[in-house]
């Protein structure tokens, strides 16, 4: 029984922290600061572009004939820019880019599940709307935006004035 | 023997805790630090198992009670009134009580027994032992995982004793019923407690799952590459992945439901009138909750099933003294099942008004699961084929698992087709399907694991005679209970109904229902016999005298018979081969720790 | 003393090289964050599902157009961009804190952690203001009684109400003024007087009759809307609240880390791994905000 595990024996200081050997040799200070600075500027610029697009969408909506297609395209661009931002935050700020490949894969692969997660949920939400527009006239009437403001309320004021 | 226990757990665990000054004191473990707030993964595993057993008795008893109602709807059992008072007025189970029984039976069996009791037990027990680690990555969080589960249990248990009764909207707690307290007694306080309990349970399963994943990925011993791991480890790994990625979605659903219940939001509610009162909620979608629920709910059935699959693979290989057939195919199909489990949730919702086109994609993805499932079944059968089988109780339960998995899996093909599902949805056919394929089959996997690893857990054997009786009665009983339900379901008999005797078309099943009830009482009694065997054998069972009683290759059998905290007395073992070198080069088995010989044939 | 303990820890696990070349705690933090990403993902996807199931959804530029101290000025997206930049900058200071930790520069860690905490608190303050503004800022909406009578109501953005529906035709709004409460009319006449009329004091308006007041309101200017989808408030407060809760817990964690650094605990340990783990969490909070920003404010 002399081989019993004893934590106080067989000390080898060189073996300290084998699992904590992840110091990825952060080049030198200057390179690191440059990288952080570059990423910060990049994130800021992307955010500013996003804001500009957001305001553009606002102005399109205010206009006389809003082009739904243009709005949709702008929204698509914003989504892509957001994904770019997320990429930079994860890969530079969170240092995922510096980890080994297998580790990166264990993070990235499960995130793929979001693709079907989003598509199926949103598609069913959209289908739910279509179903109700088709079979629930009250829903359609009370929530469908009118193309020209006030049109659908034409009858209402008359009714109202009658009560007075 | 106990020298190894002197290792104090804190040292093991975290880089942030410093105990160097007083580590000498830890050599004397108290009862509390050894058995209650233990950080030893083996003790935590046993805690999960015993808590799971307690819950299984409660959940099983509930099923006996509602089976009494289903088999004998007109009869009165005065003893029920003695025990349950107003819930069984006149000795007859009242509707509220019936629905509460069904709901808690489902919740308890699915989450507390077959999730915590199954993967909680065996992931904790086996992961460090089989990959060659001294403990989990973070024993402290591991301990917390159990205590969160315990807390969830206490809250769920307490909900059984409140005036309005526990949650009774079904284990799926669909809104609007579950969201509106005024709709039924079971949707009042009991429902809040259900949701809180479930939130705590999710925290528990998250803490456990993170530990299992990090331990398997990062703490394997020398030479233990991923493809040298026993299939149990792969199964536990994928189980943990499923849990970590899907439970948070249920957490979101539960939080939103709590908001709907208590803060007047309209996430799941719209256009509702209750008892003549028009509710102001607008714009929510009850179907959304079902999506959120089943995004967890479907992976959940694989969280239940995969550990059983992994253990069965290992037990069948060990006891047929043959290498597992198609190791890489087994691994690939586990991976495929894990991925597909996330993609098929809406096949539980074909009749909700789900978009039929979307439904057809879900049908396709669902039927794809048949492929990896069939691969696994054939591999188990070919592992047994021409093996030198030792029919231990564990082996029998493993074979029983394969049988049940086939029987229940085939009916899944019926239900996975949206068109057939329209007829079968919410009938007894569904009850039969999921009880066989995931309920009873996983119970069999769990029993197989308990019989097989009991010697490792307690250094004693379970009683064999009682074990064989347990197996045969349970197997035959399970088929007698659930097989006839298929016919009932095909005839259109709905599930969850309290009393079907007034329907002429269902009254033909009256005697069948009586038979099912009688058998389920017998099977329940036999489970109590197993529980007796379990606790009796912990203290009085036949002692294990050899280190490796089953002649297995895996690392847990290289530890002392009663391993202390730290598992191995000396250095942790180094691994040189895969775990399935049975009947190779004229040798019965070659442990993983043995270096590959010069003239050894390749597998 | 600490060297000795280090050796114990290593001895406990001696499986050779770590496959991921990563300390287990960081690995667990990563997988925890992934799990949390699914929680947030589920919230945001639920929001998307509901939004897609509605015929109408408010334009964020209309909802989020206020700025502290700017009164009624229409400044769409201005305030939220300030919030976004606060979080980005606090993320950068966190990177610098982690970097200082790598170098074992205790004072650097303290400095940058302090700035990160300041950033987190500033963000929370901004969020508190925004919530307060949305809940208490009441807007005129067209409401209907059970009998079908129209009137003008004043509601804020809450869990159970949303004032950002479609703009109402001024003629209809004008007719609905008659049935509105005196209080509402006083408010409207005070805020939106017809052109040429000087804004009267509230006291003097309160003495007038309802029909007098109704004649004084410039309904076109008042931007009276229908009630919007109720779900908007639930999701907005639910999700930004859940995010705010993460920011709050992040700030608490950071404060604990700051104190531990100050006490020299990490210095004694010889590494600043805890700062790295806290950093991962903090960046995740920033990451989630990027998506909350996208879903609620931009599209």
XYZ file of C-alpha atoms in Angstrom, chain B residues 21-353:
333
model
C -1.848 26.575 4.974
C -4.329 24.205 6.466
C -4.495 21.256 4.170
C -3.418 18.919 6.928
C -6.711 19.304 8.716
C -8.636 17.951 5.796
C -7.267 14.489 6.359
C -10.089 13.839 8.779
C -13.230 13.886 6.721
C -16.439 14.343 8.593
C -19.657 12.517 7.802
C -21.008 15.697 6.280
C -18.090 16.376 3.969
C -17.936 12.732 2.956
C -21.585 11.887 2.354
C -23.639 15.094 2.309
C -21.664 18.012 0.866
C -19.232 15.738 -0.861
C -17.245 16.880 -3.856
C -16.295 13.353 -4.825
C -17.879 12.627 -8.172
C -18.706 9.056 -7.098
C -20.615 10.199 -4.030
C -22.429 12.847 -6.050
C -23.389 10.168 -8.562
C -24.820 8.042 -5.761
C -26.712 11.045 -4.408
C -28.272 11.567 -7.832
C -29.137 7.882 -8.041
C -30.785 7.665 -4.638
C -32.737 10.895 -5.128
C -33.761 9.553 -8.528
C -34.962 6.320 -6.922
C -37.068 8.243 -4.411
C -38.638 10.228 -7.242
C -39.170 7.086 -9.293
C -41.157 5.592 -6.421
C -43.309 8.725 -6.192
C -43.777 8.965 -9.953
C -44.460 5.248 -10.249
C -46.983 5.346 -7.428
C -48.780 8.183 -9.189
C -49.046 6.083 -12.336
C -50.550 3.235 -10.304
C -53.117 5.670 -8.904
C -54.253 6.994 -12.257
C -54.163 3.515 -13.754
C -56.624 2.542 -11.000
C -58.907 5.291 -12.262
C -58.487 4.234 -15.903
C -58.984 0.526 -15.226
C -61.807 0.902 -12.713
C -63.491 4.258 -13.416
C -66.690 3.357 -11.559
C -65.261 1.620 -8.561
C -64.618 3.355 -5.277
C -61.505 2.689 -3.199
C -62.168 4.026 0.312
C -58.481 3.754 1.176
C -57.749 6.501 -1.349
C -59.991 8.883 0.570
C -58.173 7.990 3.765
C -54.886 9.065 2.240
C -55.862 11.832 -0.146
C -58.993 13.331 1.408
C -60.822 15.738 -0.866
C -58.698 14.697 -3.841
C -60.335 11.281 -3.772
C -63.768 12.070 -2.430
C -65.821 8.938 -1.867
C -62.804 6.818 -2.737
C -62.881 8.023 -6.330
C -60.087 9.989 -7.896
C -61.360 13.499 -8.655
C -60.627 15.066 -12.051
C -58.250 17.725 -10.633
C -56.363 15.003 -8.810
C -56.197 12.849 -11.918
C -54.686 15.654 -13.984
C -52.265 16.535 -11.224
C -51.188 12.888 -11.034
C -50.625 12.665 -14.778
C -48.719 15.957 -14.862
C -46.434 15.210 -11.947
C -45.889 11.636 -13.129
C -44.627 12.969 -16.470
C -42.546 15.788 -15.062
C -40.939 13.677 -12.392
C -40.148 10.704 -14.574
C -38.815 12.735 -17.493
C -36.759 15.301 -15.611
C -36.037 14.032 -12.140
C -35.678 10.310 -12.768
C -34.547 9.851 -16.346
C -32.494 13.047 -16.666
C -31.041 13.681 -13.217
C -31.309 10.091 -12.024
C -29.848 8.635 -15.204
C -27.257 10.956 -16.722
C -26.698 12.666 -13.364
C -25.793 9.334 -11.824
C -23.754 7.715 -14.512
C -22.060 10.760 -15.996
C -20.837 11.623 -12.519
C -19.830 8.120 -11.636
C -18.250 7.081 -14.909
C -16.724 10.111 -16.602
C -13.679 10.585 -14.353
C -13.305 6.838 -13.860
C -13.416 5.942 -17.538
C -11.284 8.764 -18.919
C -8.732 8.463 -16.143
C -9.239 11.666 -14.176
C -9.185 12.093 -10.444
C -12.419 14.058 -10.418
C -14.544 16.401 -12.498
C -13.103 19.632 -13.859
C -14.812 21.525 -11.071
C -15.912 19.300 -8.193
C -17.395 22.303 -6.436
C -19.768 23.178 -9.271
C -20.498 19.483 -9.521
C -21.615 19.460 -5.917
C -23.706 22.587 -6.563
C -25.304 20.773 -9.483
C -26.643 18.115 -7.135
C -27.846 20.626 -4.570
C -29.664 22.693 -7.156
C -31.371 19.481 -8.220
C -32.184 18.773 -4.589
C -33.653 22.252 -4.171
C -35.717 21.790 -7.341
C -36.923 18.491 -5.893
C -37.907 20.070 -2.604
C -39.925 22.767 -4.361
C -41.647 20.311 -6.668
C -42.369 18.040 -3.704
C -43.765 20.907 -1.655
C -46.154 21.733 -4.491
C -47.844 18.383 -3.822
C -49.016 19.623 -0.435
C -50.568 23.003 -1.180
C -54.326 23.545 -1.060
C -54.777 24.120 -4.772
C -52.586 21.170 -5.636
C -49.592 20.846 -7.935
C -49.405 21.857 -11.589
C -51.946 19.906 -13.565
C -51.771 21.140 -17.138
C -49.755 18.174 -18.409
C -45.974 17.848 -18.230
C -45.728 20.087 -21.295
C -47.470 22.949 -19.396
C -48.946 24.497 -22.505
C -50.402 27.973 -22.142
C -53.026 29.382 -22.043
C -54.111 26.786 -19.449
C -50.818 27.004 -17.581
C -50.687 30.801 -17.830
C -54.057 31.614 -16.319
C -54.593 30.984 -12.637
C -58.331 31.496 -13.009
C -58.536 28.662 -15.525
C -58.022 25.807 -13.074
C -56.757 25.070 -9.569
C -53.681 23.382 -10.973
C -52.716 26.611 -12.750
C -52.478 28.570 -9.513
C -49.585 28.400 -7.064
C -48.710 24.866 -8.112
C -47.826 26.105 -11.571
C -45.517 28.829 -10.244
C -43.763 26.279 -8.086
C -43.452 23.985 -11.092
C -41.775 26.746 -13.109
C -39.423 27.747 -10.294
C -38.523 24.142 -9.670
C -37.838 23.663 -13.353
C -35.668 26.790 -13.517
C -33.559 25.438 -10.656
C -33.425 22.079 -12.353
C -32.127 23.753 -15.506
C -29.381 25.458 -13.486
C -28.490 22.077 -12.023
C -28.351 20.371 -15.373
C -26.312 23.238 -16.792
C -23.719 23.075 -14.018
C -23.521 19.316 -14.462
C -23.379 19.461 -18.240
C -20.626 22.093 -18.365
C -18.578 19.931 -16.033
C -19.109 16.776 -18.074
C -18.143 18.510 -21.311
C -15.049 20.246 -19.955
C -13.932 17.100 -18.173
C -14.274 14.871 -21.206
C -12.680 17.366 -23.558
C -9.853 18.567 -21.393
C -9.081 16.139 -18.579
C -8.435 12.831 -20.319
C -5.438 10.879 -19.147
C -2.309 10.235 -21.202
C -3.044 8.261 -24.337
C -6.823 8.603 -23.975
C -7.577 10.132 -27.339
C -11.209 10.876 -28.118
C -11.525 7.724 -30.227
C -10.101 5.589 -27.452
C -12.932 6.525 -25.141
C -15.561 3.913 -24.298
C -18.899 4.569 -26.026
C -20.390 5.424 -22.633
C -18.175 8.495 -22.604
C -19.255 9.553 -26.068
C -22.878 9.085 -25.090
C -22.431 11.118 -21.898
C -20.626 13.790 -23.887
C -23.403 14.176 -26.437
C -26.001 14.041 -23.679
C -24.307 16.949 -21.953
C -24.067 18.884 -25.226
C -27.782 18.362 -25.824
C -28.576 19.578 -22.335
C -26.330 22.617 -22.408
C -27.746 23.826 -25.719
C -31.425 23.008 -25.305
C -32.254 23.576 -21.640
C -31.600 27.334 -21.913
C -34.364 27.544 -24.497
C -36.822 26.004 -22.036
C -35.508 28.445 -19.466
C -36.465 31.296 -21.798
C -39.898 29.784 -22.282
C -40.350 29.318 -18.537
C -39.305 32.905 -17.824
C -41.697 34.262 -20.436
C -44.466 32.075 -19.018
C -43.752 33.362 -15.507
C -44.033 36.915 -16.889
C -47.337 36.080 -18.541
C -48.608 34.614 -15.300
C -47.459 37.331 -12.942
C -46.672 40.544 -14.831
C -49.527 40.789 -17.302
C -47.447 40.396 -20.452
C -48.821 38.775 -23.606
C -46.093 36.479 -24.873
C -48.287 33.423 -25.205
C -51.762 34.875 -24.678
C -54.212 36.375 -27.111
C -57.970 36.715 -27.494
C -59.011 34.770 -24.410
C -62.228 34.648 -22.460
C -62.153 32.838 -19.095
C -65.361 32.345 -17.122
C -67.004 35.163 -19.050
C -64.162 37.573 -18.396
C -62.467 39.035 -21.481
C -58.718 39.195 -20.940
C -56.820 42.225 -22.250
C -53.960 40.096 -23.619
C -53.401 40.469 -27.325
C -50.889 39.439 -29.907
C -49.218 36.535 -28.131
C -48.944 33.074 -29.588
C -49.590 29.877 -27.669
C -47.837 27.995 -30.440
C -44.659 29.924 -29.711
C -44.513 28.304 -26.296
C -44.864 24.903 -27.869
C -41.937 25.710 -30.159
C -39.823 26.811 -27.223
C -40.894 23.841 -25.147
C -40.187 21.267 -27.825
C -36.892 22.878 -28.801
C -35.899 21.493 -25.433
C -38.472 18.718 -25.341
C -37.178 16.798 -28.285
C -33.471 16.915 -27.411
C -34.685 15.965 -23.941
C -35.817 12.537 -25.115
C -32.282 11.985 -26.399
C -30.852 13.334 -23.171
C -32.785 10.462 -21.636
C -31.941 7.890 -24.261
C -28.269 8.487 -25.113
C -26.781 7.566 -21.709
C -28.766 4.333 -21.850
C -27.437 3.682 -25.363
C -23.863 4.285 -24.263
C -24.089 2.037 -21.237
C -25.824 -0.690 -23.210
C -23.050 -0.621 -25.824
C -20.443 -1.046 -23.136
C -22.308 -3.734 -21.186
C -23.140 -5.760 -24.295
C -19.545 -5.710 -25.470
C -18.130 -6.668 -22.066
C -20.600 -9.459 -21.524
C -20.528 -10.961 -24.980
C -16.722 -10.940 -24.717
C -16.478 -9.357 -28.149
C -15.390 -5.959 -29.389
C -18.280 -3.598 -29.992
C -19.310 -3.934 -33.631
C -18.646 -0.772 -35.642
C -17.173 1.583 -33.046
C -16.838 4.464 -35.484
C -20.335 3.855 -36.868
C -21.690 3.905 -33.308
C -19.893 7.162 -32.698
C -21.078 8.647 -35.972
C -24.673 7.676 -35.304
C -24.491 9.186 -31.811
C -23.280 12.395 -33.437
C -25.989 12.252 -36.092
C -28.676 11.671 -33.468
C -27.327 14.580 -31.455
C -27.528 16.941 -34.436
C -30.898 15.694 -35.675
C -32.327 15.921 -32.157
C -32.105 19.710 -32.487
C -33.745 19.889 -35.890
C -36.967 17.938 -35.473
C -38.811 19.518 -32.537
C -41.929 20.582 -34.423
C -42.954 16.987 -35.168
C -44.675 17.220 -31.785
C -46.786 20.040 -33.201
C -48.158 18.778 -36.501
C -51.750 19.460 -35.489
C -51.240 22.915 -33.954
C -51.766 24.690 -37.246
